[in-house]
Every structure is written in structure tokens, then in C-alpha cells.
Amino acid sequence: MSETARSRETGGDTGTGLPQRRTGHAFAHTPHRSDSRPPQTPRGVRQPGPGGRPGTIPPVPGRPATLSGEVAASALCALLFALITWQVLVRGPLLSWDARLGGALVRTVPDAVTEALSDLGNVPVALPVLLLAAAYAVRRGNRRGAAAAVVAMALVPALVVPLKEWTARPGPLEPWAAGYFPSGHTATAFVAYAGAALLLRPYAGRVWPTAAALVLTGATAVGLVLRGFHWPLDVLASLLMCTPLLLAVRRSCRSTRRSSG
């Protein structure tokens, strides 16, 4: 019988040596792409993303989260302000609660103290604070924020005076008088002190300007209610009305910092 090809090929093996490693079989079943590219891209060859890291996915463009939050906050304040104004116009049940609360708080503190607190909302007291802060912001290059703060203050009487005439709400100690809703002193104090804080925060830090604005505005509102110059809802409505104005001022200050940076 003639020797087969396989027996001739292995006939010389003694069986005592290690099996020989055959080359070429590891890539025998490697798939090939029709476009002549390798089936897998090495990690070092991947294109870096915008942040410089290999293989990163570019961020999805969209509106900033801060803008959505400011719009939502402004819409909520406008809705609550409209609800309170409607209750004042129709003399709704919310006013009875307001009258009971205001009656329980009025003149529980000496008039000298509450009058001093109420005076913090006077235009000659609050307006110079805002103007000084605006002048400092202009000097530091924040003209847009300073202009927005001044415009917000100019809008206070433009909003308060027509609302006072429209609602004609009587006061706690002067039921025969009208024109107490909303509180002009509270609006003036809020826009002046909070607007000044927004202008000074980039240069003086966020803590003390914000704290000072909250203390001064809160002291004004408390003094007005305790003295009997306004009902609690008058004060609350002014805070709600002026919040969107201050959010616009804050956005102007932020846009100035981004453009300068």
C-alpha cells in the first residue's frame, strides 16, 4: 500500500517533541470589510471630542437651564399676583384671612420702631443706594446691568400707581381711604436693595450683598404691616410683582460677565 500524503507529512515526527505552533491560522477567520477599513478602530486612533477626551460625544445644544428656571419663576409670580389682584377686586374670601392676620399684627410693636422700618422703603432712602451701586457697576464695566436696574426702578411707579387706582383697596387704619394695593414702599425697597445687591455681587461676593438686601426689604415689609400702613397681601403682591424685574436685572448682569469673559 502506498503511503498517504498525511502519513508522509507526519512520519518524521518522533512524538517526543513539543507540538509546533502553526502560523497563519489566527487570522484565517478574520472578517474583512468591503471598504478596506479595519473592523475595529484602535483606541488611540479615535477622534477626540470637543473636550479633548477620546471618543467623547459633543453636547446637545439647547437653552440654558437658568433661562428656563427664570421663565418658570416669573410665570409663577405673575400667576400668584394675578390671583391676589383678582381677590382684591372682587373682595374675595382671601381678603378676610388677610384682614384677620393684619388685625392681629398691627401695632404689636412700638410705632417709633415700625415707622423707622417703614421709612427704609422711602424713595429718598432706597433710591440713592441703587444709584450708587449702578455708578460703581458702570465704572467696573457692567453698563448693561446698571441700565437694567435703573429701568426696573423706573417701572415700579409705572406699575404701582395704576394698580392702586384700579383696585382702590382701603388701608388697615384708614378704611375711608383707598389706594393701598400693592405696597409702593415694599416695591421700592425690593427693587432698590436687591438690584444693588445684584450689581455688587460680582465684585463684593454673593453673601453680604444678598443678605443685606433681604434684611432691608424684609424690615420694610414687616414695618409696614406692623405699623398698619399696609395689609400683608399688599406687601406680598409687591414682592411677586417685582421678582420678574429683578430676574431680568440678574440676567443682564450675567450676560455682561459672559461677554467680558
PDB file of C-alpha atoms in Angstrom:
ATOM      1  CA  MET A   1       0.000   0.000   0.000  1.00  0.00           C
ATOM      2  CA  SER A   2       1.348   3.332  -0.908  1.00  0.00           C
ATOM      3  CA  GLU A   3       1.918   5.823   1.837  1.00  0.00           C
ATOM      4  CA  THR A   4      -0.633   8.608   2.088  1.00  0.00           C
ATOM      5  CA  ALA A   5       0.292  12.243   1.953  1.00  0.00           C
ATOM      6  CA  ARG A   6      -0.627  12.776   5.612  1.00  0.00           C
ATOM      7  CA  SER A   7       1.413   9.820   6.786  1.00  0.00           C
ATOM      8  CA  ARG A   8       4.404  11.120   4.854  1.00  0.00           C
ATOM      9  CA  GLU A   9       3.940  14.540   6.394  1.00  0.00           C
ATOM     10  CA  THR A  10       3.868  13.248   9.957  1.00  0.00           C
ATOM     11  CA  GLY A  11       6.018  10.275   9.565  1.00  0.00           C
ATOM     12  CA  GLY A  12       9.171  12.047  10.600  1.00  0.00           C
ATOM     13  CA  ASP A  13       7.745  13.104  13.989  1.00  0.00           C
ATOM     14  CA  THR A  14       9.176  11.157  16.869  1.00  0.00           C
ATOM     15  CA  GLY A  15       6.318  12.062  19.244  1.00  0.00           C
ATOM     16  CA  THR A  16       8.695  13.263  21.932  1.00  0.00           C
ATOM     17  CA  GLY A  17       8.962  16.963  20.886  1.00  0.00           C
ATOM     18  CA  LEU A  18       6.552  19.766  21.692  1.00  0.00           C
ATOM     19  CA  PRO A  19       3.877  20.459  19.149  1.00  0.00           C
ATOM     20  CA  GLN A  20       4.919  23.130  16.747  1.00  0.00           C
ATOM     21  CA  ARG A  21       2.880  26.325  16.629  1.00  0.00           C
ATOM     22  CA  ARG A  22       1.334  26.820  13.285  1.00  0.00           C
ATOM     23  CA  THR A  23       1.339  30.298  11.911  1.00  0.00           C
ATOM     24  CA  GLY A  24      -1.331  31.947   9.812  1.00  0.00           C
ATOM     25  CA  HIS A  25      -4.335  30.274  11.451  1.00  0.00           C
ATOM     26  CA  ALA A  26      -5.104  33.077  13.874  1.00  0.00           C
ATOM     27  CA  PHE A  27      -6.264  35.334  11.047  1.00  0.00           C
ATOM     28  CA  ALA A  28      -7.873  32.619   8.987  1.00  0.00           C
ATOM     29  CA  HIS A  29     -11.393  33.635  10.017  1.00  0.00           C
ATOM     30  CA  THR A  30     -10.871  37.391  10.426  1.00  0.00           C
ATOM     31  CA  PRO A  31     -13.692  39.217   8.596  1.00  0.00           C
ATOM     32  CA  HIS A  32     -12.725  41.747   6.003  1.00  0.00           C
ATOM     33  CA  ARG A  33     -14.689  44.932   5.267  1.00  0.00           C
ATOM     34  CA  SER A  34     -15.614  45.753   1.731  1.00  0.00           C
ATOM     35  CA  ASP A  35     -14.402  49.338   2.210  1.00  0.00           C
ATOM     36  CA  SER A  36     -10.880  48.162   3.106  1.00  0.00           C
ATOM     37  CA  ARG A  37     -11.128  49.659   6.632  1.00  0.00           C
ATOM     38  CA  PRO A  38     -10.191  47.575   9.664  1.00  0.00           C
ATOM     39  CA  PRO A  39     -13.139  46.021  11.523  1.00  0.00           C
ATOM     40  CA  GLN A  40     -12.258  47.814  14.765  1.00  0.00           C
ATOM     41  CA  THR A  41     -10.801  51.252  15.258  1.00  0.00           C
ATOM     42  CA  PRO A  42      -7.888  51.295  17.684  1.00  0.00           C
ATOM     43  CA  ARG A  43      -8.479  53.429  20.768  1.00  0.00           C
ATOM     44  CA  GLY A  44      -5.586  55.740  20.027  1.00  0.00           C
ATOM     45  CA  VAL A  45      -6.880  56.480  16.540  1.00  0.00           C
ATOM     46  CA  ARG A  46     -10.345  57.649  17.631  1.00  0.00           C
ATOM     47  CA  GLN A  47     -11.109  61.260  17.015  1.00  0.00           C
ATOM     48  CA  PRO A  48     -11.118  63.337  20.194  1.00  0.00           C
ATOM     49  CA  GLY A  49     -14.265  65.134  21.237  1.00  0.00           C
ATOM     50  CA  PRO A  50     -14.653  68.842  21.936  1.00  0.00           C
ATOM     51  CA  GLY A  51     -13.359  68.376  25.488  1.00  0.00           C
ATOM     52  CA  GLY A  52     -10.167  66.721  24.304  1.00  0.00           C
ATOM     53  CA  ARG A  53     -11.050  63.217  25.563  1.00  0.00           C
ATOM     54  CA  PRO A  54     -11.022  60.363  23.017  1.00  0.00           C
ATOM     55  CA  GLY A  55     -14.415  59.333  21.803  1.00  0.00           C
ATOM     56  CA  THR A  56     -16.469  61.948  23.661  1.00  0.00           C
ATOM     57  CA  ILE A  57     -19.880  62.894  22.374  1.00  0.00           C
ATOM     58  CA  PRO A  58     -20.467  66.586  21.671  1.00  0.00           C
ATOM     59  CA  PRO A  59     -23.023  68.254  23.951  1.00  0.00           C
ATOM     60  CA  VAL A  60     -26.541  68.610  22.677  1.00  0.00           C
ATOM     61  CA  PRO A  61     -27.330  72.265  22.028  1.00  0.00           C
ATOM     62  CA  GLY A  62     -30.255  73.716  23.925  1.00  0.00           C
ATOM     63  CA  ARG A  63     -31.467  76.554  26.108  1.00  0.00           C
ATOM     64  CA  PRO A  64     -29.584  77.126  29.312  1.00  0.00           C
ATOM     65  CA  ALA A  65     -31.216  75.715  32.404  1.00  0.00           C
ATOM     66  CA  THR A  66     -31.053  79.097  34.124  1.00  0.00           C
ATOM     67  CA  LEU A  67     -33.236  80.708  31.462  1.00  0.00           C
ATOM     68  CA  SER A  68     -35.921  78.036  31.853  1.00  0.00           C
ATOM     69  CA  GLY A  69     -35.849  78.478  35.621  1.00  0.00           C
ATOM     70  CA  GLU A  70     -36.177  82.247  35.385  1.00  0.00           C
ATOM     71  CA  VAL A  71     -39.079  81.993  32.953  1.00  0.00           C
ATOM     72  CA  ALA A  72     -40.843  79.479  35.203  1.00  0.00           C
ATOM     73  CA  ALA A  73     -40.290  81.636  38.293  1.00  0.00           C
ATOM     74  CA  SER A  74     -41.557  84.749  36.521  1.00  0.00           C
ATOM     75  CA  ALA A  75     -44.642  82.921  35.277  1.00  0.00           C
ATOM     76  CA  LEU A  76     -45.407  81.612  38.764  1.00  0.00           C
ATOM     77  CA  CYS A  77     -45.042  85.077  40.298  1.00  0.00           C
ATOM     78  CA  ALA A  78     -47.290  86.570  37.633  1.00  0.00           C
ATOM     79  CA  LEU A  79     -49.919  83.895  38.243  1.00  0.00           C
ATOM     80  CA  LEU A  80     -49.931  84.419  42.015  1.00  0.00           C
ATOM     81  CA  PHE A  81     -50.002  88.191  41.604  1.00  0.00           C
ATOM     82  CA  ALA A  82     -52.982  87.931  39.258  1.00  0.00           C
ATOM     83  CA  LEU A  83     -54.775  85.692  41.762  1.00  0.00           C
ATOM     84  CA  ILE A  84     -54.255  88.142  44.640  1.00  0.00           C
ATOM     85  CA  THR A  85     -55.270  91.092  42.478  1.00  0.00           C
ATOM     86  CA  TRP A  86     -58.452  89.290  41.449  1.00  0.00           C
ATOM     87  CA  GLN A  87     -59.307  88.628  45.103  1.00  0.00           C
ATOM     88  CA  VAL A  88     -58.818  92.302  45.909  1.00  0.00           C
ATOM     89  CA  LEU A  89     -61.036  93.401  43.040  1.00  0.00           C
ATOM     90  CA  VAL A  90     -63.907  91.039  43.855  1.00  0.00           C
ATOM     91  CA  ARG A  91     -63.423  91.298  47.613  1.00  0.00           C
ATOM     92  CA  GLY A  92     -62.932  87.560  47.721  1.00  0.00           C
ATOM     93  CA  PRO A  93     -62.550  85.246  50.721  1.00  0.00           C
ATOM     94  CA  LEU A  94     -58.787  85.661  50.712  1.00  0.00           C
ATOM     95  CA  LEU A  95     -59.237  89.199  51.990  1.00  0.00           C
ATOM     96  CA  SER A  96     -60.953  88.026  55.178  1.00  0.00           C
ATOM     97  CA  TRP A  97     -57.933  85.925  56.033  1.00  0.00           C
ATOM     98  CA  ASP A  98     -55.708  88.865  55.205  1.00  0.00           C
ATOM     99  CA  ALA A  99     -57.750  91.188  57.426  1.00  0.00           C
ATOM    100  CA  ARG A 100     -57.599  88.816  60.386  1.00  0.00           C
ATOM    101  CA  LEU A 101     -53.835  88.413  60.067  1.00  0.00           C
ATOM    102  CA  GLY A 102     -53.232  92.112  59.629  1.00  0.00           C
ATOM    103  CA  GLY A 103     -55.506  92.979  62.547  1.00  0.00           C
ATOM    104  CA  ALA A 104     -53.634  90.604  64.817  1.00  0.00           C
ATOM    105  CA  LEU A 105     -50.234  92.071  63.909  1.00  0.00           C
ATOM    106  CA  VAL A 106     -50.916  95.781  63.716  1.00  0.00           C
ATOM    107  CA  ARG A 107     -49.343  97.903  66.443  1.00  0.00           C
ATOM    108  CA  THR A 108     -47.889  94.969  68.350  1.00  0.00           C
ATOM    109  CA  VAL A 109     -44.539  96.803  68.212  1.00  0.00           C
ATOM    110  CA  PRO A 110     -43.988 100.449  69.218  1.00  0.00           C
ATOM    111  CA  ASP A 111     -44.800 102.879  66.428  1.00  0.00           C
ATOM    112  CA  ALA A 112     -41.373 104.507  66.588  1.00  0.00           C
ATOM    113  CA  VAL A 113     -39.731 101.227  65.635  1.00  0.00           C
ATOM    114  CA  THR A 114     -42.141 100.276  62.880  1.00  0.00           C
ATOM    115  CA  GLU A 115     -42.123 103.748  61.368  1.00  0.00           C
ATOM    116  CA  ALA A 116     -38.324 103.665  61.183  1.00  0.00           C
ATOM    117  CA  LEU A 117     -38.502 100.309  59.433  1.00  0.00           C
ATOM    118  CA  SER A 118     -41.168 101.543  57.027  1.00  0.00           C
ATOM    119  CA  ASP A 119     -39.027 104.539  56.095  1.00  0.00           C
ATOM    120  CA  LEU A 120     -36.490 102.167  54.548  1.00  0.00           C
ATOM    121  CA  GLY A 121     -38.888 101.975  51.592  1.00  0.00           C
ATOM    122  CA  ASN A 122     -38.999 105.710  51.018  1.00  0.00           C
ATOM    123  CA  VAL A 123     -37.629 106.819  47.664  1.00  0.00           C
ATOM    124  CA  PRO A 124     -35.109 109.290  49.192  1.00  0.00           C
ATOM    125  CA  VAL A 125     -33.672 106.438  51.276  1.00  0.00           C
ATOM    126  CA  ALA A 126     -33.706 103.483  48.885  1.00  0.00           C
ATOM    127  CA  LEU A 127     -33.069 105.136  45.521  1.00  0.00           C
ATOM    128  CA  PRO A 128     -29.583 106.540  46.362  1.00  0.00           C
ATOM    129  CA  VAL A 129     -28.458 103.037  47.336  1.00  0.00           C
ATOM    130  CA  LEU A 130     -29.356 101.723  43.902  1.00  0.00           C
ATOM    131  CA  LEU A 131     -27.842 104.693  42.088  1.00  0.00           C
ATOM    132  CA  LEU A 132     -24.538 104.345  43.939  1.00  0.00           C
ATOM    133  CA  ALA A 133     -24.395 100.653  43.109  1.00  0.00           C
ATOM    134  CA  ALA A 134     -25.253 101.383  39.473  1.00  0.00           C
ATOM    135  CA  ALA A 135     -22.493 104.018  39.254  1.00  0.00           C
ATOM    136  CA  TYR A 136     -19.992 101.548  40.670  1.00  0.00           C
ATOM    137  CA  ALA A 137     -21.138  98.859  38.223  1.00  0.00           C
ATOM    138  CA  VAL A 138     -20.729 101.253  35.292  1.00  0.00           C
ATOM    139  CA  ARG A 139     -17.231 102.058  36.459  1.00  0.00           C
ATOM    140  CA  ARG A 140     -16.421  98.340  36.507  1.00  0.00           C
ATOM    141  CA  GLY A 141     -17.828  97.856  33.011  1.00  0.00           C
ATOM    142  CA  ASN A 142     -21.282  96.484  33.814  1.00  0.00           C
ATOM    143  CA  ARG A 143     -23.281  99.106  31.943  1.00  0.00           C
ATOM    144  CA  ARG A 144     -25.933  96.664  30.829  1.00  0.00           C
ATOM    145  CA  GLY A 145     -26.716  95.511  34.348  1.00  0.00           C
ATOM    146  CA  ALA A 146     -26.755  99.068  35.687  1.00  0.00           C
ATOM    147  CA  ALA A 147     -29.163 100.172  32.955  1.00  0.00           C
ATOM    148  CA  ALA A 148     -31.444  97.204  33.651  1.00  0.00           C
ATOM    149  CA  ALA A 149     -31.540  98.025  37.366  1.00  0.00           C
ATOM    150  CA  VAL A 150     -32.399 101.681  36.717  1.00  0.00           C
ATOM    151  CA  VAL A 151     -35.136 100.692  34.260  1.00  0.00           C
ATOM    152  CA  ALA A 152     -36.574  98.248  36.804  1.00  0.00           C
ATOM    153  CA  MET A 153     -36.763 101.014  39.379  1.00  0.00           C
ATOM    154  CA  ALA A 154     -38.445 103.334  36.871  1.00  0.00           C
ATOM    155  CA  LEU A 155     -41.067 100.654  36.219  1.00  0.00           C
ATOM    156  CA  VAL A 156     -42.068 100.492  39.889  1.00  0.00           C
ATOM    157  CA  PRO A 157     -44.218 103.654  39.952  1.00  0.00           C
ATOM    158  CA  ALA A 158     -45.422 102.933  36.421  1.00  0.00           C
ATOM    159  CA  LEU A 159     -46.892  99.664  37.717  1.00  0.00           C
ATOM    160  CA  VAL A 160     -47.875 100.573  41.260  1.00  0.00           C
ATOM    161  CA  VAL A 161     -49.773 103.826  40.660  1.00  0.00           C
ATOM    162  CA  PRO A 162     -52.298 102.450  38.099  1.00  0.00           C
ATOM    163  CA  LEU A 163     -52.858  99.357  40.227  1.00  0.00           C
ATOM    164  CA  LYS A 164     -53.577 101.466  43.297  1.00  0.00           C
ATOM    165  CA  GLU A 165     -56.189 103.465  41.406  1.00  0.00           C
ATOM    166  CA  TRP A 166     -57.705 100.369  39.815  1.00  0.00           C
ATOM    167  CA  THR A 167     -58.059  98.251  42.952  1.00  0.00           C
ATOM    168  CA  ALA A 168     -58.865 101.119  45.374  1.00  0.00           C
ATOM    169  CA  ARG A 169     -58.283  98.983  48.429  1.00  0.00           C
ATOM    170  CA  PRO A 170     -58.715 100.721  51.813  1.00  0.00           C
ATOM    171  CA  GLY A 171     -55.969 100.640  54.432  1.00  0.00           C
ATOM    172  CA  PRO A 172     -55.948  98.876  57.816  1.00  0.00           C
ATOM    173  CA  LEU A 173     -56.136 102.079  59.877  1.00  0.00           C
ATOM    174  CA  GLU A 174     -57.839 104.236  57.250  1.00  0.00           C
ATOM    175  CA  PRO A 175     -60.865 102.344  55.905  1.00  0.00           C
ATOM    176  CA  TRP A 176     -62.199 105.541  54.351  1.00  0.00           C
ATOM    177  CA  ALA A 177     -59.074 105.959  52.183  1.00  0.00           C
ATOM    178  CA  ALA A 178     -58.208 103.961  49.077  1.00  0.00           C
ATOM    179  CA  GLY A 179     -55.092 103.053  47.151  1.00  0.00           C
ATOM    180  CA  TYR A 180     -53.155 100.633  49.351  1.00  0.00           C
ATOM    181  CA  PHE A 181     -52.698  97.740  46.923  1.00  0.00           C
ATOM    182  CA  PRO A 182     -49.937  96.994  46.097  1.00  0.00           C
ATOM    183  CA  SER A 183     -47.394  98.438  48.513  1.00  0.00           C
ATOM    184  CA  GLY A 184     -45.229 101.029  46.807  1.00  0.00           C
ATOM    185  CA  HIS A 185     -42.769 101.168  49.710  1.00  0.00           C
ATOM    186  CA  THR A 186     -42.205  97.414  49.524  1.00  0.00           C
ATOM    187  CA  ALA A 187     -41.689  97.513  45.763  1.00  0.00           C
ATOM    188  CA  THR A 188     -39.251 100.413  46.044  1.00  0.00           C
ATOM    189  CA  ALA A 189     -37.246  98.717  48.783  1.00  0.00           C
ATOM    190  CA  PHE A 190     -37.167  95.348  46.996  1.00  0.00           C
ATOM    191  CA  VAL A 191     -36.011  96.669  43.636  1.00  0.00           C
ATOM    192  CA  ALA A 192     -33.543  99.163  45.110  1.00  0.00           C
ATOM    193  CA  TYR A 193     -31.823  96.918  47.633  1.00  0.00           C
ATOM    194  CA  ALA A 194     -31.981  93.659  45.681  1.00  0.00           C
ATOM    195  CA  GLY A 195     -30.964  95.439  42.464  1.00  0.00           C
ATOM    196  CA  ALA A 196     -27.973  96.983  44.241  1.00  0.00           C
ATOM    197  CA  ALA A 197     -27.021  93.557  45.570  1.00  0.00           C
ATOM    198  CA  LEU A 198     -27.119  92.046  42.074  1.00  0.00           C
ATOM    199  CA  LEU A 199     -24.834  94.794  40.787  1.00  0.00           C
ATOM    200  CA  LEU A 200     -22.343  94.408  43.634  1.00  0.00           C
ATOM    201  CA  ARG A 201     -22.225  90.612  43.824  1.00  0.00           C
ATOM    202  CA  PRO A 202     -19.598  90.138  41.068  1.00  0.00           C
ATOM    203  CA  TYR A 203     -17.174  92.395  42.941  1.00  0.00           C
ATOM    204  CA  ALA A 204     -18.067  92.031  46.631  1.00  0.00           C
ATOM    205  CA  GLY A 205     -19.147  88.392  46.821  1.00  0.00           C
ATOM    206  CA  ARG A 206     -22.602  86.911  46.984  1.00  0.00           C
ATOM    207  CA  VAL A 207     -23.128  86.587  50.720  1.00  0.00           C
ATOM    208  CA  TRP A 208     -23.228  90.014  52.293  1.00  0.00           C
ATOM    209  CA  PRO A 209     -24.937  91.969  49.453  1.00  0.00           C
ATOM    210  CA  THR A 210     -27.701  89.371  49.221  1.00  0.00           C
ATOM    211  CA  ALA A 211     -28.097  89.173  52.997  1.00  0.00           C
ATOM    212  CA  ALA A 212     -28.236  92.961  53.311  1.00  0.00           C
ATOM    213  CA  ALA A 213     -30.876  93.209  50.574  1.00  0.00           C
ATOM    214  CA  LEU A 214     -33.044  90.550  52.204  1.00  0.00           C
ATOM    215  CA  VAL A 215     -32.763  92.148  55.644  1.00  0.00           C
ATOM    216  CA  LEU A 216     -33.592  95.655  54.416  1.00  0.00           C
ATOM    217  CA  THR A 217     -36.511  94.504  52.252  1.00  0.00           C
ATOM    218  CA  GLY A 218     -37.869  92.261  54.971  1.00  0.00           C
ATOM    219  CA  ALA A 219     -37.567  95.011  57.577  1.00  0.00           C
ATOM    220  CA  THR A 220     -39.500  97.370  55.326  1.00  0.00           C
ATOM    221  CA  ALA A 221     -42.286  94.865  54.724  1.00  0.00           C
ATOM    222  CA  VAL A 222     -42.592  93.954  58.409  1.00  0.00           C
ATOM    223  CA  GLY A 223     -42.597  97.596  59.464  1.00  0.00           C
ATOM    224  CA  LEU A 224     -45.391  98.429  57.017  1.00  0.00           C
ATOM    225  CA  VAL A 225     -47.621  95.623  58.268  1.00  0.00           C
ATOM    226  CA  LEU A 226     -46.945  96.154  61.983  1.00  0.00           C
ATOM    227  CA  ARG A 227     -47.493  99.893  61.724  1.00  0.00           C
ATOM    228  CA  GLY A 228     -50.787  99.396  59.915  1.00  0.00           C
ATOM    229  CA  PHE A 229     -49.727 101.114  56.717  1.00  0.00           C
ATOM    230  CA  HIS A 230     -50.488  98.036  54.590  1.00  0.00           C
ATOM    231  CA  TRP A 231     -52.197  94.682  54.699  1.00  0.00           C
ATOM    232  CA  PRO A 232     -49.989  91.565  54.416  1.00  0.00           C
ATOM    233  CA  LEU A 233     -51.303  90.843  50.917  1.00  0.00           C
ATOM    234  CA  ASP A 234     -50.309  94.334  49.796  1.00  0.00           C
ATOM    235  CA  VAL A 235     -46.724  93.549  50.721  1.00  0.00           C
ATOM    236  CA  LEU A 236     -46.760  90.039  49.266  1.00  0.00           C
ATOM    237  CA  ALA A 237     -48.192  91.278  45.963  1.00  0.00           C
ATOM    238  CA  SER A 238     -45.405  93.841  45.607  1.00  0.00           C
ATOM    239  CA  LEU A 239     -42.757  91.157  46.133  1.00  0.00           C
ATOM    240  CA  LEU A 240     -44.381  88.956  43.489  1.00  0.00           C
ATOM    241  CA  MET A 241     -44.734  91.849  41.049  1.00  0.00           C
ATOM    242  CA  CYS A 242     -41.077  92.908  41.326  1.00  0.00           C
ATOM    243  CA  THR A 243     -39.467  89.459  41.212  1.00  0.00           C
ATOM    244  CA  PRO A 244     -39.563  89.201  37.379  1.00  0.00           C
ATOM    245  CA  LEU A 245     -37.976  92.658  37.155  1.00  0.00           C
ATOM    246  CA  LEU A 246     -35.092  91.566  39.360  1.00  0.00           C
ATOM    247  CA  LEU A 247     -34.670  88.327  37.429  1.00  0.00           C
ATOM    248  CA  ALA A 248     -34.227  90.426  34.295  1.00  0.00           C
ATOM    249  CA  VAL A 249     -31.601  92.511  36.100  1.00  0.00           C
ATOM    250  CA  ARG A 250     -29.751  89.376  37.162  1.00  0.00           C
ATOM    251  CA  ARG A 251     -29.782  88.039  33.619  1.00  0.00           C
ATOM    252  CA  SER A 252     -28.360  91.331  32.307  1.00  0.00           C
ATOM    253  CA  CYS A 253     -25.543  91.152  34.843  1.00  0.00           C
ATOM    254  CA  ARG A 254     -24.760  87.563  33.849  1.00  0.00           C
ATOM    255  CA  SER A 255     -24.723  88.354  30.135  1.00  0.00           C
ATOM    256  CA  THR A 256     -22.275  91.181  30.802  1.00  0.00           C
ATOM    257  CA  ARG A 257     -19.926  88.842  32.674  1.00  0.00           C
ATOM    258  CA  ARG A 258     -20.083  86.267  29.881  1.00  0.00           C
ATOM    259  CA  SER A 259     -19.345  88.820  27.167  1.00  0.00           C
ATOM    260  CA  SER A 260     -16.475  90.330  29.120  1.00  0.00           C
ATOM    261  CA  GLY A 261     -15.069  86.940  29.980  1.00  0.00           C
TER     262      GLY A 261
END
